[in-house]
Coordinates of C-alpha atoms in Angstrom, one line a residue:
Chain Y
M1 CA 0.1 0.1 0.0
A2 CA 2.4 2.7 -1.3
G3 CA -0.5 5.4 -1.0
N4 CA -0.9 4.8 2.7
K5 CA 2.8 5.1 3.5
L6 CA 2.9 8.2 1.5
R7 CA 0.3 9.7 3.5
C8 CA 1.8 9.0 6.9
Q9 CA 5.1 11.1 6.0
R10 CA 3.1 14.1 4.6
G11 CA 2.9 16.3 7.7
F12 CA 4.3 16.7 11.0
S13 CA 3.0 15.5 14.2
L14 CA 2.3 17.8 17.1
I15 CA 5.3 16.2 19.1
E16 CA 7.5 17.0 16.1
V17 CA 6.4 20.6 16.0
L18 CA 6.8 21.1 19.7
I19 CA 10.4 19.6 19.7
A20 CA 11.1 21.9 16.8
L21 CA 9.8 24.8 18.9
V22 CA 11.7 23.7 21.8
I23 CA 15.0 23.6 19.7
L24 CA 14.2 27.1 18.5
A25 CA 13.8 28.4 21.8
V26 CA 17.3 26.8 22.8
G27 CA 18.8 28.6 19.8
L28 CA 17.1 32.1 20.8
L29 CA 18.5 31.5 24.2
G30 CA 21.8 31.0 22.7
L31 CA 21.6 34.2 20.8
A32 CA 20.7 36.0 24.1
L33 CA 23.7 34.6 25.5
F34 CA 25.8 36.3 22.9
Q35 CA 24.5 39.6 24.3
T36 CA 25.3 38.9 27.6
T37 CA 28.9 38.1 26.7
A38 CA 29.0 41.6 24.9
I39 CA 27.4 43.3 28.0
K40 CA 30.1 41.6 30.4
G41 CA 32.8 42.5 27.8
N42 CA 31.8 46.2 28.2
A43 CA 31.8 45.9 32.0
I44 CA 35.0 44.2 32.2
A45 CA 36.5 47.0 29.9
A46 CA 35.1 49.5 32.2
K47 CA 36.6 48.0 35.4
W48 CA 40.0 47.8 33.6
T49 CA 39.6 51.4 32.7
V50 CA 38.8 52.3 36.3
A51 CA 41.7 50.3 37.7
T52 CA 44.2 51.8 35.4
E53 CA 42.8 55.3 36.3
L54 CA 43.5 54.6 40.1
A55 CA 46.8 53.0 39.6
Q56 CA 48.1 56.0 37.6
D57 CA 46.5 58.4 40.0
R58 CA 48.4 56.7 42.9
L59 CA 51.7 56.9 40.9
E60 CA 51.3 60.5 39.9
R61 CA 50.7 61.5 43.6
F62 CA 53.8 59.8 44.6
R63 CA 55.7 62.5 42.5
H64 CA 55.2 65.4 45.0
V65 CA 55.2 63.9 48.4
D66 CA 57.7 63.9 51.0
W67 CA 60.7 61.5 50.2
V68 CA 60.6 59.6 53.6
S69 CA 56.7 59.3 53.4
I70 CA 57.3 56.9 50.3
Q71 CA 56.8 53.7 51.9
P72 CA 55.4 50.3 51.2
S73 CA 51.8 49.7 52.1
V74 CA 52.7 46.7 54.2
P75 CA 51.7 44.3 55.7
G76 CA 50.0 41.8 53.6
G77 CA 49.2 43.8 50.4
F78 CA 51.7 41.7 48.3
V79 CA 53.7 38.3 48.4
P80 CA 57.2 39.2 49.7
G81 CA 60.2 37.4 48.5
I82 CA 58.8 36.5 44.9
Q83 CA 59.8 38.2 41.7
P84 CA 58.0 39.8 40.1
L85 CA 56.1 40.7 43.0
Q86 CA 52.4 39.7 43.1
S87 CA 49.7 41.2 45.1
A88 CA 48.2 39.0 47.7
Y89 CA 44.5 39.1 47.1
G90 CA 43.5 37.2 50.2
S91 CA 44.8 40.0 52.5
L92 CA 43.9 43.1 50.6
G93 CA 40.9 43.6 52.8
G94 CA 43.2 44.2 55.8
A95 CA 46.2 45.4 54.2
V96 CA 47.5 48.8 54.5
G97 CA 46.8 50.7 51.3
D98 CA 43.6 52.0 50.2
N99 CA 40.4 51.3 48.6
T100 CA 37.6 52.8 46.8
I101 CA 34.3 51.8 45.6
V102 CA 33.5 53.0 42.0
R103 CA 30.3 52.1 40.3
G104 CA 29.7 49.3 42.9
T105 CA 33.0 47.6 42.6
Q106 CA 35.7 47.8 45.3
Y107 CA 39.2 48.5 44.1
Y108 CA 42.1 47.9 46.5
R109 CA 45.5 49.8 45.9
V110 CA 48.6 48.4 47.5
W111 CA 52.1 49.5 46.7
Q112 CA 55.7 48.3 47.3
V113 CA 58.7 50.5 47.4
T114 CA 62.3 49.7 47.1
S115 CA 65.1 52.0 47.8
N116 CA 68.6 51.8 46.2
V117 CA 71.7 51.5 48.3
S118 CA 72.3 55.1 48.8
N119 CA 68.4 55.8 49.3
S120 CA 68.5 58.2 46.5
L121 CA 66.2 56.3 44.0
K122 CA 63.0 54.4 44.9
T123 CA 61.2 51.9 42.6
I124 CA 57.4 52.2 43.2
T125 CA 55.1 49.3 42.2
V126 CA 51.5 49.9 42.6
W127 CA 48.8 47.3 42.0
C128 CA 45.2 48.0 41.7
C129 CA 43.1 44.8 42.5
W130 CA 39.4 44.2 42.0
R131 CA 37.0 41.1 41.9
D132 CA 34.8 40.4 38.8
D133 CA 31.2 39.0 39.2
A134 CA 32.6 35.5 39.4
A135 CA 34.6 36.6 42.4
Q136 CA 37.8 36.2 40.3
W137 CA 40.6 38.6 41.1
H138 CA 42.3 40.8 38.6
N139 CA 44.9 43.5 38.9
I140 CA 46.9 45.9 37.0
M141 CA 50.4 46.8 38.1
L142 CA 52.4 50.0 37.3
V143 CA 55.8 50.7 38.1
T144 CA 57.8 54.0 38.4
Q145 CA 60.8 55.4 39.8
R146 CA 61.6 58.7 41.8
S147 CA 64.8 60.4 42.9
D148 CA 64.7 62.6 46.0
I149 CA 66.0 65.7 44.3
G150 CA 63.8 68.7 45.0
G151 CA 60.5 66.7 44.9
I152 CA 60.7 66.4 41.3
Chain W
M1 CA 8.0 3.8 -16.9
M2 CA 4.8 5.8 -17.1
R3 CA 1.7 3.8 -16.6
P4 CA -1.6 4.9 -17.1
P5 CA -3.4 6.3 -14.1
G6 CA -5.8 4.1 -12.4
N7 CA -8.6 4.7 -10.0
G8 CA -6.7 3.0 -7.0
D9 CA -3.9 5.8 -7.4
R10 CA -5.9 8.7 -8.2
V11 CA -8.4 9.0 -5.2
P12 CA -5.7 9.3 -2.4
R13 CA -3.4 11.7 -4.4
R14 CA -6.2 14.1 -4.9
S15 CA -7.2 14.2 -1.1
E16 CA -3.5 14.9 -0.3
A17 CA -3.0 17.6 -2.8
G18 CA -4.0 20.4 -0.4
F19 CA -4.2 21.3 3.4
S20 CA -7.5 21.4 5.2
L21 CA -8.4 24.8 6.9
I22 CA -7.6 23.1 10.3
E23 CA -4.3 22.3 9.2
V24 CA -3.5 25.8 7.8
M25 CA -5.0 27.3 10.9
S26 CA -2.8 25.4 13.3
A27 CA 0.1 25.9 11.2
L28 CA -0.5 29.6 11.5
V29 CA -0.8 29.5 15.3
I30 CA 2.4 27.6 15.5
L31 CA 4.2 29.9 13.0
A32 CA 2.8 33.0 15.1
I33 CA 4.2 31.4 18.4
A34 CA 7.6 30.8 16.8
M35 CA 7.7 34.4 15.2
T36 CA 6.7 36.1 18.3
A37 CA 9.6 34.4 20.1
V38 CA 11.9 35.4 17.4
F39 CA 10.7 38.9 17.3
A40 CA 11.0 39.2 21.0
T41 CA 14.6 38.1 21.0
F42 CA 15.3 40.3 18.2
I43 CA 13.8 43.5 20.0
S44 CA 15.6 42.8 23.0
Q45 CA 19.0 42.0 21.5
Q46 CA 18.6 45.2 19.4
K47 CA 18.0 47.3 22.5
S48 CA 20.8 45.6 24.3
F49 CA 23.1 46.2 21.2
T50 CA 22.4 49.8 21.1
T51 CA 22.9 50.3 24.6
Q52 CA 26.2 48.5 24.7
S53 CA 27.6 50.2 21.6
R54 CA 26.6 53.6 23.2
V55 CA 28.5 52.5 26.5
A56 CA 31.6 51.4 24.6
E57 CA 31.5 54.6 22.7
M58 CA 31.3 56.6 25.9
Q59 CA 34.0 54.8 27.5
Q60 CA 36.2 55.3 24.3
N61 CA 35.3 59.1 24.4
L62 CA 36.2 59.4 28.2
R63 CA 39.6 57.6 27.6
Q64 CA 40.4 59.8 24.5
A65 CA 39.6 62.9 26.5
V66 CA 41.7 62.0 29.3
E67 CA 44.7 60.7 27.0
Y68 CA 44.9 64.0 25.1
M69 CA 44.5 66.3 28.0
S70 CA 46.8 64.3 30.3
R71 CA 49.6 64.5 27.7
D72 CA 49.3 68.2 27.4
I73 CA 49.1 68.8 31.1
R74 CA 52.4 66.8 31.7
M75 CA 54.2 68.8 29.0
A76 CA 52.8 72.2 30.2
G77 CA 55.6 74.5 30.7
Y78 CA 58.4 72.6 28.8
G79 CA 60.9 74.8 27.3
I80 CA 59.2 78.0 28.7
P81 CA 61.9 79.5 31.3
D82 CA 59.6 82.3 32.5
N83 CA 56.3 84.0 32.0
V84 CA 55.3 84.6 28.4
T85 CA 53.6 87.8 27.6
I86 CA 50.2 87.6 26.1
P87 CA 47.7 90.3 25.1
N88 CA 45.3 91.3 28.0
G89 CA 41.9 89.2 27.7
V90 CA 43.3 86.3 25.7
I91 CA 42.8 84.0 28.5
A92 CA 41.2 86.1 31.2
A93 CA 40.7 89.7 31.8
G94 CA 43.6 91.3 33.5
V95 CA 45.9 88.2 32.8
T96 CA 48.8 89.2 30.5
S97 CA 51.2 86.2 31.0
I98 CA 51.3 82.4 31.2
R99 CA 54.2 80.0 31.8
S100 CA 52.7 76.6 32.1
L101 CA 49.0 76.4 32.6
Y102 CA 46.1 78.6 33.4
A103 CA 42.8 77.2 34.2
K104 CA 39.5 79.1 34.6
D105 CA 37.1 77.9 37.2
S106 CA 33.2 77.7 37.2
T107 CA 31.0 76.4 39.9
T108 CA 28.0 76.0 37.5
G109 CA 29.5 74.7 34.4
P110 CA 32.7 73.1 33.2
D111 CA 36.0 74.5 33.8
Q112 CA 38.5 75.1 31.1
I113 CA 42.3 75.3 30.7
Y114 CA 45.1 76.8 28.9
I115 CA 48.3 75.2 28.5
L116 CA 51.5 76.5 26.9
Y117 CA 54.8 74.5 25.9
L118 CA 57.4 74.4 23.5
F119 CA 56.8 72.1 20.7
D120 CA 59.8 70.3 19.5
M121 CA 59.4 66.5 20.1
D122 CA 58.4 65.9 16.5
D123 CA 61.1 65.5 13.8
N124 CA 58.5 66.8 11.2
Q125 CA 57.9 69.9 13.4
R126 CA 61.5 70.6 14.8
S127 CA 62.8 73.5 16.2
T128 CA 65.5 75.7 14.9
W129 CA 67.7 78.5 16.1
N130 CA 68.5 82.1 15.0
T131 CA 71.5 82.8 13.0
A132 CA 71.4 86.6 13.0
P133 CA 70.6 88.8 16.2
M134 CA 66.8 89.7 16.5
A135 CA 66.5 93.2 17.5
S136 CA 63.8 94.6 20.0
G137 CA 60.7 95.2 17.8
A138 CA 61.8 93.1 14.8
G139 CA 59.2 91.8 12.4
S140 CA 61.2 88.5 11.5
V141 CA 63.8 86.3 12.8
T142 CA 66.6 84.7 10.7
V143 CA 66.9 81.0 11.3
D144 CA 69.0 78.0 10.4
N145 CA 66.0 76.4 8.6
T146 CA 62.2 76.6 8.5
D147 CA 61.3 72.9 7.4
G148 CA 59.4 72.4 10.6
F149 CA 57.3 75.3 10.3
L150 CA 53.8 75.7 8.3
P151 CA 54.1 78.1 5.3
T152 CA 50.7 79.3 6.1
T153 CA 49.8 82.0 8.5
G154 CA 48.9 81.9 12.1
E155 CA 51.6 79.5 13.4
L156 CA 52.4 80.4 16.9
V157 CA 56.2 80.6 17.5
I158 CA 58.4 80.9 20.7
V159 CA 61.8 82.6 20.6
T160 CA 63.8 82.0 23.8
D161 CA 67.3 82.6 24.9
G162 CA 66.7 80.4 28.2
I163 CA 66.1 83.8 30.2
N164 CA 63.6 85.6 28.2
E165 CA 60.9 84.3 25.6
Q166 CA 58.4 85.7 23.4
L167 CA 55.3 84.5 21.7
F168 CA 54.7 85.5 17.9
Q169 CA 52.4 84.5 15.2
T170 CA 53.8 84.1 11.7
V171 CA 52.5 85.5 8.4
S172 CA 54.9 83.7 6.2
K173 CA 58.4 82.1 5.9
T174 CA 61.3 81.7 3.6
A175 CA 63.9 79.0 3.6
T176 CA 65.9 80.9 6.6
A177 CA 63.5 83.6 8.0
L178 CA 60.2 83.5 9.7
N179 CA 58.0 86.7 9.4
F180 CA 55.7 87.9 12.0
G181 CA 53.0 90.2 11.7
G182 CA 49.2 90.7 12.2
G183 CA 47.3 88.3 14.5
T184 CA 46.9 88.6 18.1
Y185 CA 50.5 87.6 19.0
Q186 CA 52.3 90.5 17.5
G187 CA 53.8 93.6 19.0
F188 CA 55.5 92.2 21.9
A189 CA 59.2 92.0 20.6
N190 CA 60.8 94.0 23.4
N191 CA 63.7 91.9 23.9
T192 CA 66.8 91.4 21.9
Y193 CA 68.0 87.9 21.1
G194 CA 71.6 87.5 20.1
I195 CA 73.3 84.6 18.4
G196 CA 75.1 83.3 21.2
P197 CA 76.7 81.0 21.6
P198 CA 74.2 79.3 22.2
P199 CA 71.9 81.0 19.9
S200 CA 68.1 81.3 20.9
T201 CA 65.8 78.5 20.3
V202 CA 62.9 79.3 17.8
A203 CA 60.2 76.7 18.0
K204 CA 56.5 76.1 17.6
A205 CA 54.6 76.9 20.6
R206 CA 51.7 74.4 21.6
F207 CA 49.3 77.1 23.2
V208 CA 46.0 75.2 23.6
R209 CA 42.7 75.8 25.4
Y210 CA 40.8 72.9 26.2
Y211 CA 37.0 73.7 26.9
I212 CA 33.6 72.0 26.6
D213 CA 31.5 73.3 24.0
N214 CA 28.0 72.9 25.0
T215 CA 26.3 75.8 23.0
T216 CA 26.9 74.7 19.5
D217 CA 25.1 71.5 19.9
P218 CA 23.4 71.5 23.6
A219 CA 22.5 67.8 23.2
H220 CA 26.2 66.9 22.5
P221 CA 28.7 68.6 24.7
T222 CA 32.1 68.3 23.1
L223 CA 35.6 68.6 24.5
M224 CA 37.2 71.0 22.1
A225 CA 41.0 71.9 21.7
D226 CA 41.5 75.4 20.6
R227 CA 45.2 76.0 19.3
M228 CA 45.0 79.8 19.8
G229 CA 46.4 80.6 16.4
G230 CA 43.4 81.9 14.7
A231 CA 42.2 78.3 13.4
A232 CA 39.0 76.9 14.4
A233 CA 38.8 74.8 17.6
Q234 CA 38.9 71.2 16.9
P235 CA 36.7 68.5 18.7
V236 CA 38.8 66.1 20.9
A237 CA 36.0 63.9 22.5
D238 CA 32.1 63.8 22.0
D239 CA 29.6 63.9 24.7
I240 CA 32.1 65.0 27.6
E241 CA 29.5 66.5 30.1
D242 CA 31.6 68.0 32.5
M243 CA 35.4 68.7 33.1
Q244 CA 36.6 70.1 36.6
L245 CA 40.3 71.0 37.4
T246 CA 41.8 71.2 41.0
Y247 CA 45.5 72.6 41.5
G248 CA 47.9 70.7 43.8
L249 CA 49.8 73.4 45.4
D250 CA 53.3 73.5 46.8
T251 CA 53.0 76.6 48.9
N252 CA 56.1 76.3 50.9
A253 CA 58.5 75.3 48.0
D254 CA 59.5 72.1 49.6
G255 CA 58.6 69.7 46.8
I256 CA 55.3 68.3 48.8
I257 CA 52.1 69.1 47.7
D258 CA 50.4 70.9 50.7
S259 CA 46.7 71.8 49.5
W260 CA 44.3 71.3 46.8
V261 CA 42.4 74.2 45.5
P262 CA 40.1 75.0 42.7
P263 CA 41.7 77.4 40.1
G264 CA 41.6 81.0 40.1
A265 CA 42.5 81.8 43.7
V266 CA 46.3 81.3 43.6
T267 CA 49.3 82.2 41.6
P268 CA 50.3 79.8 39.1
P269 CA 53.9 79.2 39.9
Q270 CA 52.9 77.1 42.9
I271 CA 51.0 74.6 40.8
R272 CA 52.8 71.1 40.9
Q273 CA 49.9 68.9 40.0
V274 CA 46.4 69.0 38.4
R275 CA 43.6 66.8 39.4
L276 CA 41.5 66.2 36.2
Q277 CA 38.0 64.9 36.4
F278 CA 35.6 64.2 33.6
I279 CA 32.0 62.9 33.2
A280 CA 31.1 61.3 29.9
R281 CA 27.7 60.5 29.0
A282 CA 26.0 58.3 26.3
R283 CA 25.2 59.8 23.0
L284 CA 21.4 59.7 23.5
P285 CA 19.3 59.2 26.3
E286 CA 17.6 55.8 27.0
A287 CA 14.2 55.0 27.7
G288 CA 13.8 53.5 31.0
W289 CA 17.0 54.8 32.3
S290 CA 17.2 57.6 35.0
E291 CA 20.3 59.1 36.1
T292 CA 21.3 62.6 37.5
R293 CA 24.5 64.2 36.7
P294 CA 26.8 63.6 39.8
A295 CA 28.7 66.5 41.5
L296 CA 32.2 66.8 40.3
G297 CA 35.0 69.0 41.7
N298 CA 33.3 72.2 43.0
R299 CA 30.3 72.0 40.6
A300 CA 27.1 70.8 42.3
A301 CA 25.1 67.7 40.9
G302 CA 22.3 68.2 38.6
T303 CA 18.8 68.6 39.8
T304 CA 16.6 66.8 37.4
P305 CA 17.3 63.0 36.4
D306 CA 17.5 62.2 32.6
G307 CA 18.1 59.1 30.6
Y308 CA 21.8 59.4 29.9
R309 CA 24.2 56.9 31.2
R310 CA 27.4 58.2 32.6
R311 CA 31.1 57.6 33.5
T312 CA 33.3 59.5 35.6
Y313 CA 37.2 59.6 35.3
D314 CA 39.5 61.1 38.2
I315 CA 43.1 61.3 37.8
V316 CA 45.9 63.4 39.2
I317 CA 48.4 64.7 36.7
D318 CA 52.1 65.7 37.6
V319 CA 53.2 68.8 35.8
R320 CA 56.7 67.8 35.1
N321 CA 57.6 71.2 34.0
S322 CA 56.1 73.4 36.5
G323 CA 59.2 75.6 37.1
V324 CA 60.5 74.5 40.4

């Protein structure tokens, strides 16, 4: 009965259509995820911009302060003894340094200062650290040097 | 292959040749459901895309504004040994000289800033030196070469021997001479510049005024750079709503910043750092978003919420050539 067989395959059953709709829905959700990724990308970029701004700000402020007051923000802000130095995220909350909240995100600034033998040149390393939405730490590190001549 | 159609074949085929009304209606309903979902997704994606591209644009505008201005503020005063005489009223009434920078404060609107330095970092716009003495009141200066200067009128030029310096505006040049005249910056040649050694430096001057133009297009306040040489001001960054400046002063000359004050109340030689603050906002207001312009520097916050998304930037810049 070729005719009967043909008739069976002519249309879609309700189940088939519903499955197709579910697949479509999953596809649309996937598209929505793209957009979420873009939004997150923008938010991440904004946070990097803020962190860079804060780190630069800290470095520039060191250029016209009292020579003896340029000291590391110890203790606990960074891991001692490891080169290159890393900031110790776990102790940032209690570390001497400072922190600010910009648009709902808390940024921690810590800095390390090392002097040369004659104490005429200081190398200043500043970290600005923050946590993203997944509680993952990020940081930006900037380094500068300063001499003690005339507060320049 | 073909065989004559028989009755047994014909009847079922005819009944399958079309759709019943029920079938068409249910297909339409299902299609409508699917299309609604697709359309709803499209609308929300579209809205989100618009918002996000505006946010990205705003962040880029903000970075650009800071990048441009902080470079110029860092250079302010470079190659300028002492106050340069300028016509009264060019930067403010009663102010007739500038050495590094001069900011104009406003508590009800954006601040503005004038920056002066000697421009010789670029091989294409390099400085030169005078090869013949320049007399007081001279209308031109004879120099080693003029490759680095524009042939057109309106170029601002600094002549300095390290002690005195003067600002001129060119009208023309030859291979070995720059001719001054006309313009605002003419008629101040009251020093004599010898040929040394060392000879006097003749270089392009970067005399620039940064301000926010919120009158040309009130919906899009724009950070502008005015080169002061008679040419029209150029846009630097779009949709910068506010700019506030604060001076870091070293009042007792010990190299340490003692106080932060808004511009205007102090004498510029004490300026060691400048705190630069910006508010950027999105290009267009957004339905369903409500935000009020926040307070910045010594300017109070806005009073009515609007639909603009905003970002602020706050950074201290050390003036490297502040004339310690």
